[in-house]
Amino acid sequence: MATVHKFDVEAVTCHAWNKDRTQVAISPNSAEVHIYRYVGKSWVKEHTLTEHTQRVTAIDWAPNNNRLVTCGVDRNSYVWNFNGDKWEPSLVVLRINRAATHVKWSPQENKFA
């Protein structure tokens, strides 16, 4: 049976779970990415990632090194590293002339496409 999770957003463009599914990254159809943690019996928003200037279209969470990669309509991609108390972005220049609509880590988690 599927589990229904509720967040304080109207629409979710994309999402990604961490390795043990205690955290989820979602984009609420905007340029932001919200990181939620499951505490007790509810989801609590812990972080908001705001580097994109237009709608985020894809998120992937690397299960072993705990890094996020996001891409969006702004034709940018960011790799996010968690440093203990906040997520640090690194801009990756994509040489494309259209929106980036999907992103996925490689099996070794050292590259993405």
mmCIF file with all atom_site columns, C-alpha atoms in Angstrom:
data_model
loop_
_atom_site.group_PDB
_atom_site.id
_atom_site.type_symbol
_atom_site.label_atom_id
_atom_site.label_alt_id
_atom_site.label_comp_id
_atom_site.label_asym_id
_atom_site.label_entity_id
_atom_site.label_seq_id
_atom_site.pdbx_PDB_ins_code
_atom_site.Cartn_x
_atom_site.Cartn_y
_atom_site.Cartn_z
_atom_site.occupancy
_atom_site.B_iso_or_equiv
_atom_site.pdbx_formal_charge
_atom_site.auth_seq_id
_atom_site.auth_comp_id
_atom_site.auth_asym_id
_atom_site.auth_atom_id
_atom_site.pdbx_PDB_model_num
ATOM 1   C CA . MET A 1 1   ? 0.000  0.000  0.000   1.00 0.00 ? 1   MET A CA 1
ATOM 2   C CA . ALA A 1 2   ? 1.270  3.460  -0.891  1.00 0.00 ? 2   ALA A CA 1
ATOM 3   C CA . THR A 1 3   ? 1.901  6.061  1.780   1.00 0.00 ? 3   THR A CA 1
ATOM 4   C CA . VAL A 1 4   ? 0.572  9.581  1.347   1.00 0.00 ? 4   VAL A CA 1
ATOM 5   C CA . HIS A 1 5   ? 2.805  12.422 2.551   1.00 0.00 ? 5   HIS A CA 1
ATOM 6   C CA . LYS A 1 6   ? 1.554  15.992 2.891   1.00 0.00 ? 6   LYS A CA 1
ATOM 7   C CA . PHE A 1 7   ? 3.633  19.131 2.569   1.00 0.00 ? 7   PHE A CA 1
ATOM 8   C CA . ASP A 1 8   ? 2.553  22.771 2.719   1.00 0.00 ? 8   ASP A CA 1
ATOM 9   C CA . VAL A 1 9   ? 2.784  23.264 -1.045  1.00 0.00 ? 9   VAL A CA 1
ATOM 10  C CA . GLU A 1 10  ? 0.207  23.160 -3.830  1.00 0.00 ? 10  GLU A CA 1
ATOM 11  C CA . ALA A 1 11  ? 2.261  21.488 -6.559  1.00 0.00 ? 11  ALA A CA 1
ATOM 12  C CA . VAL A 1 12  ? 5.518  19.557 -6.600  1.00 0.00 ? 12  VAL A CA 1
ATOM 13  C CA . THR A 1 13  ? 7.578  19.750 -9.798  1.00 0.00 ? 13  THR A CA 1
ATOM 14  C CA . CYS A 1 14  ? 10.169 17.176 -8.763  1.00 0.00 ? 14  CYS A CA 1
ATOM 15  C CA . HIS A 1 15  ? 11.493 15.367 -5.713  1.00 0.00 ? 15  HIS A CA 1
ATOM 16  C CA . ALA A 1 16  ? 14.278 13.075 -4.505  1.00 0.00 ? 16  ALA A CA 1
ATOM 17  C CA . TRP A 1 17  ? 14.684 10.947 -1.369  1.00 0.00 ? 17  TRP A CA 1
ATOM 18  C CA . ASN A 1 18  ? 17.859 10.471 0.642   1.00 0.00 ? 18  ASN A CA 1
ATOM 19  C CA . LYS A 1 19  ? 19.279 6.979  1.132   1.00 0.00 ? 19  LYS A CA 1
ATOM 20  C CA . ASP A 1 20  ? 17.209 5.953  4.171   1.00 0.00 ? 20  ASP A CA 1
ATOM 21  C CA . ARG A 1 21  ? 14.110 7.996  3.155   1.00 0.00 ? 21  ARG A CA 1
ATOM 22  C CA . THR A 1 22  ? 14.195 10.146 6.284   1.00 0.00 ? 22  THR A CA 1
ATOM 23  C CA . GLN A 1 23  ? 14.652 13.269 4.157   1.00 0.00 ? 23  GLN A CA 1
ATOM 24  C CA . VAL A 1 24  ? 13.118 14.436 0.909   1.00 0.00 ? 24  VAL A CA 1
ATOM 25  C CA . ALA A 1 25  ? 14.022 17.316 -1.396  1.00 0.00 ? 25  ALA A CA 1
ATOM 26  C CA . ILE A 1 26  ? 11.100 18.822 -3.290  1.00 0.00 ? 26  ILE A CA 1
ATOM 27  C CA . SER A 1 27  ? 10.630 21.748 -5.628  1.00 0.00 ? 27  SER A CA 1
ATOM 28  C CA . PRO A 1 28  ? 7.224  23.408 -5.166  1.00 0.00 ? 28  PRO A CA 1
ATOM 29  C CA . ASN A 1 29  ? 6.935  24.451 -8.827  1.00 0.00 ? 29  ASN A CA 1
ATOM 30  C CA . SER A 1 30  ? 9.334  27.353 -8.239  1.00 0.00 ? 30  SER A CA 1
ATOM 31  C CA . ALA A 1 31  ? 13.028 28.251 -8.197  1.00 0.00 ? 31  ALA A CA 1
ATOM 32  C CA . GLU A 1 32  ? 13.374 26.858 -4.666  1.00 0.00 ? 32  GLU A CA 1
ATOM 33  C CA . VAL A 1 33  ? 14.178 23.412 -3.334  1.00 0.00 ? 33  VAL A CA 1
ATOM 34  C CA . HIS A 1 34  ? 12.859 22.542 0.126   1.00 0.00 ? 34  HIS A CA 1
ATOM 35  C CA . ILE A 1 35  ? 14.526 19.877 2.262   1.00 0.00 ? 35  ILE A CA 1
ATOM 36  C CA . TYR A 1 36  ? 12.176 18.103 4.695   1.00 0.00 ? 36  TYR A CA 1
ATOM 37  C CA . ARG A 1 37  ? 13.083 15.661 7.476   1.00 0.00 ? 37  ARG A CA 1
ATOM 38  C CA . TYR A 1 38  ? 10.701 13.096 8.933   1.00 0.00 ? 38  TYR A CA 1
ATOM 39  C CA . VAL A 1 39  ? 10.463 13.769 12.678  1.00 0.00 ? 39  VAL A CA 1
ATOM 40  C CA . GLY A 1 40  ? 8.065  11.741 14.797  1.00 0.00 ? 40  GLY A CA 1
ATOM 41  C CA . LYS A 1 41  ? 5.030  11.398 12.569  1.00 0.00 ? 41  LYS A CA 1
ATOM 42  C CA . SER A 1 42  ? 5.365  14.542 10.469  1.00 0.00 ? 42  SER A CA 1
ATOM 43  C CA . TRP A 1 43  ? 7.621  16.262 7.958   1.00 0.00 ? 43  TRP A CA 1
ATOM 44  C CA . VAL A 1 44  ? 9.554  19.359 9.090   1.00 0.00 ? 44  VAL A CA 1
ATOM 45  C CA . LYS A 1 45  ? 11.130 21.774 6.605   1.00 0.00 ? 45  LYS A CA 1
ATOM 46  C CA . GLU A 1 46  ? 14.819 22.158 7.516   1.00 0.00 ? 46  GLU A CA 1
ATOM 47  C CA . HIS A 1 47  ? 16.392 23.973 4.555   1.00 0.00 ? 47  HIS A CA 1
ATOM 48  C CA . THR A 1 48  ? 15.459 26.056 1.534   1.00 0.00 ? 48  THR A CA 1
ATOM 49  C CA . LEU A 1 49  ? 17.887 26.092 -1.403  1.00 0.00 ? 49  LEU A CA 1
ATOM 50  C CA . THR A 1 50  ? 17.550 29.275 -3.455  1.00 0.00 ? 50  THR A CA 1
ATOM 51  C CA . GLU A 1 51  ? 20.343 29.573 -6.046  1.00 0.00 ? 51  GLU A CA 1
ATOM 52  C CA . HIS A 1 52  ? 18.204 28.926 -9.139  1.00 0.00 ? 52  HIS A CA 1
ATOM 53  C CA . THR A 1 53  ? 16.595 31.966 -10.775 1.00 0.00 ? 53  THR A CA 1
ATOM 54  C CA . GLN A 1 54  ? 13.819 30.049 -12.545 1.00 0.00 ? 54  GLN A CA 1
ATOM 55  C CA . ARG A 1 55  ? 11.792 26.887 -11.922 1.00 0.00 ? 55  ARG A CA 1
ATOM 56  C CA . VAL A 1 56  ? 13.707 23.776 -10.814 1.00 0.00 ? 56  VAL A CA 1
ATOM 57  C CA . THR A 1 57  ? 12.859 20.845 -13.074 1.00 0.00 ? 57  THR A CA 1
ATOM 58  C CA . ALA A 1 58  ? 14.854 17.936 -11.620 1.00 0.00 ? 58  ALA A CA 1
ATOM 59  C CA . ILE A 1 59  ? 16.590 16.820 -8.428  1.00 0.00 ? 59  ILE A CA 1
ATOM 60  C CA . ASP A 1 60  ? 18.695 13.749 -7.685  1.00 0.00 ? 60  ASP A CA 1
ATOM 61  C CA . TRP A 1 61  ? 20.114 12.767 -4.295  1.00 0.00 ? 61  TRP A CA 1
ATOM 62  C CA . ALA A 1 62  ? 23.312 10.708 -4.302  1.00 0.00 ? 62  ALA A CA 1
ATOM 63  C CA . PRO A 1 63  ? 22.735 7.986  -1.696  1.00 0.00 ? 63  PRO A CA 1
ATOM 64  C CA . ASN A 1 64  ? 26.340 7.309  -0.688  1.00 0.00 ? 64  ASN A CA 1
ATOM 65  C CA . ASN A 1 65  ? 27.957 10.755 -0.619  1.00 0.00 ? 65  ASN A CA 1
ATOM 66  C CA . ASN A 1 66  ? 24.756 12.642 0.379   1.00 0.00 ? 66  ASN A CA 1
ATOM 67  C CA . ARG A 1 67  ? 25.030 15.274 -2.361  1.00 0.00 ? 67  ARG A CA 1
ATOM 68  C CA . LEU A 1 68  ? 22.171 16.824 -4.318  1.00 0.00 ? 68  LEU A CA 1
ATOM 69  C CA . VAL A 1 69  ? 22.183 17.884 -7.937  1.00 0.00 ? 69  VAL A CA 1
ATOM 70  C CA . THR A 1 70  ? 19.494 20.207 -9.289  1.00 0.00 ? 70  THR A CA 1
ATOM 71  C CA . CYS A 1 71  ? 18.778 21.647 -12.721 1.00 0.00 ? 71  CYS A CA 1
ATOM 72  C CA . GLY A 1 72  ? 16.227 24.065 -14.013 1.00 0.00 ? 72  GLY A CA 1
ATOM 73  C CA . VAL A 1 73  ? 14.668 26.299 -16.597 1.00 0.00 ? 73  VAL A CA 1
ATOM 74  C CA . ASP A 1 74  ? 17.458 28.850 -15.979 1.00 0.00 ? 74  ASP A CA 1
ATOM 75  C CA . ARG A 1 75  ? 19.791 26.388 -17.809 1.00 0.00 ? 75  ARG A CA 1
ATOM 76  C CA . ASN A 1 76  ? 21.931 26.004 -14.692 1.00 0.00 ? 76  ASN A CA 1
ATOM 77  C CA . SER A 1 77  ? 22.809 23.025 -12.593 1.00 0.00 ? 77  SER A CA 1
ATOM 78  C CA . TYR A 1 78  ? 23.990 23.063 -8.993  1.00 0.00 ? 78  TYR A CA 1
ATOM 79  C CA . VAL A 1 79  ? 25.725 20.406 -6.930  1.00 0.00 ? 79  VAL A CA 1
ATOM 80  C CA . TRP A 1 80  ? 24.824 20.846 -3.264  1.00 0.00 ? 80  TRP A CA 1
ATOM 81  C CA . ASN A 1 81  ? 27.122 19.615 -0.470  1.00 0.00 ? 81  ASN A CA 1
ATOM 82  C CA . PHE A 1 82  ? 25.914 19.454 3.121   1.00 0.00 ? 82  PHE A CA 1
ATOM 83  C CA . ASN A 1 83  ? 28.589 20.837 5.450   1.00 0.00 ? 83  ASN A CA 1
ATOM 84  C CA . GLY A 1 84  ? 26.966 19.941 8.763   1.00 0.00 ? 84  GLY A CA 1
ATOM 85  C CA . ASP A 1 85  ? 24.547 22.826 9.182   1.00 0.00 ? 85  ASP A CA 1
ATOM 86  C CA . LYS A 1 86  ? 23.733 24.113 5.686   1.00 0.00 ? 86  LYS A CA 1
ATOM 87  C CA . TRP A 1 87  ? 23.800 23.156 2.007   1.00 0.00 ? 87  TRP A CA 1
ATOM 88  C CA . GLU A 1 88  ? 26.603 24.766 -0.034  1.00 0.00 ? 88  GLU A CA 1
ATOM 89  C CA . PRO A 1 89  ? 25.975 25.199 -3.788  1.00 0.00 ? 89  PRO A CA 1
ATOM 90  C CA . SER A 1 90  ? 28.490 24.794 -6.593  1.00 0.00 ? 90  SER A CA 1
ATOM 91  C CA . LEU A 1 91  ? 27.394 26.108 -9.982  1.00 0.00 ? 91  LEU A CA 1
ATOM 92  C CA . VAL A 1 92  ? 28.000 23.766 -12.896 1.00 0.00 ? 92  VAL A CA 1
ATOM 93  C CA . VAL A 1 93  ? 27.948 25.569 -16.234 1.00 0.00 ? 93  VAL A CA 1
ATOM 94  C CA . LEU A 1 94  ? 25.825 23.665 -18.731 1.00 0.00 ? 94  LEU A CA 1
ATOM 95  C CA . ARG A 1 95  ? 26.533 24.465 -22.332 1.00 0.00 ? 95  ARG A CA 1
ATOM 96  C CA . ILE A 1 96  ? 22.957 24.156 -23.517 1.00 0.00 ? 96  ILE A CA 1
ATOM 97  C CA . ASN A 1 97  ? 20.574 26.628 -25.117 1.00 0.00 ? 97  ASN A CA 1
ATOM 98  C CA . ARG A 1 98  ? 17.355 25.225 -23.623 1.00 0.00 ? 98  ARG A CA 1
ATOM 99  C CA . ALA A 1 99  ? 16.075 24.389 -20.171 1.00 0.00 ? 99  ALA A CA 1
ATOM 100 C CA . ALA A 1 100 ? 17.638 21.420 -18.396 1.00 0.00 ? 100 ALA A CA 1
ATOM 101 C CA . THR A 1 101 ? 14.704 19.111 -17.698 1.00 0.00 ? 101 THR A CA 1
ATOM 102 C CA . HIS A 1 102 ? 16.254 16.017 -16.095 1.00 0.00 ? 102 HIS A CA 1
ATOM 103 C CA . VAL A 1 103 ? 19.341 15.130 -14.075 1.00 0.00 ? 103 VAL A CA 1
ATOM 104 C CA . LYS A 1 104 ? 20.722 11.878 -12.630 1.00 0.00 ? 104 LYS A CA 1
ATOM 105 C CA . TRP A 1 105 ? 23.905 10.923 -10.769 1.00 0.00 ? 105 TRP A CA 1
ATOM 106 C CA . SER A 1 106 ? 26.182 8.267  -12.259 1.00 0.00 ? 106 SER A CA 1
ATOM 107 C CA . PRO A 1 107 ? 26.447 4.963  -10.328 1.00 0.00 ? 107 PRO A CA 1
ATOM 108 C CA . GLN A 1 108 ? 29.821 6.103  -8.894  1.00 0.00 ? 108 GLN A CA 1
ATOM 109 C CA . GLU A 1 109 ? 28.252 9.461  -7.879  1.00 0.00 ? 109 GLU A CA 1
ATOM 110 C CA . ASN A 1 110 ? 31.163 11.417 -9.359  1.00 0.00 ? 110 ASN A CA 1
ATOM 111 C CA . LYS A 1 111 ? 29.355 12.671 -12.498 1.00 0.00 ? 111 LYS A CA 1
ATOM 112 C CA . PHE A 1 112 ? 25.852 13.479 -13.557 1.00 0.00 ? 112 PHE A CA 1
ATOM 113 C CA . ALA A 1 113 ? 23.956 13.731 -16.831 1.00 0.00 ? 113 ALA A CA 1
#
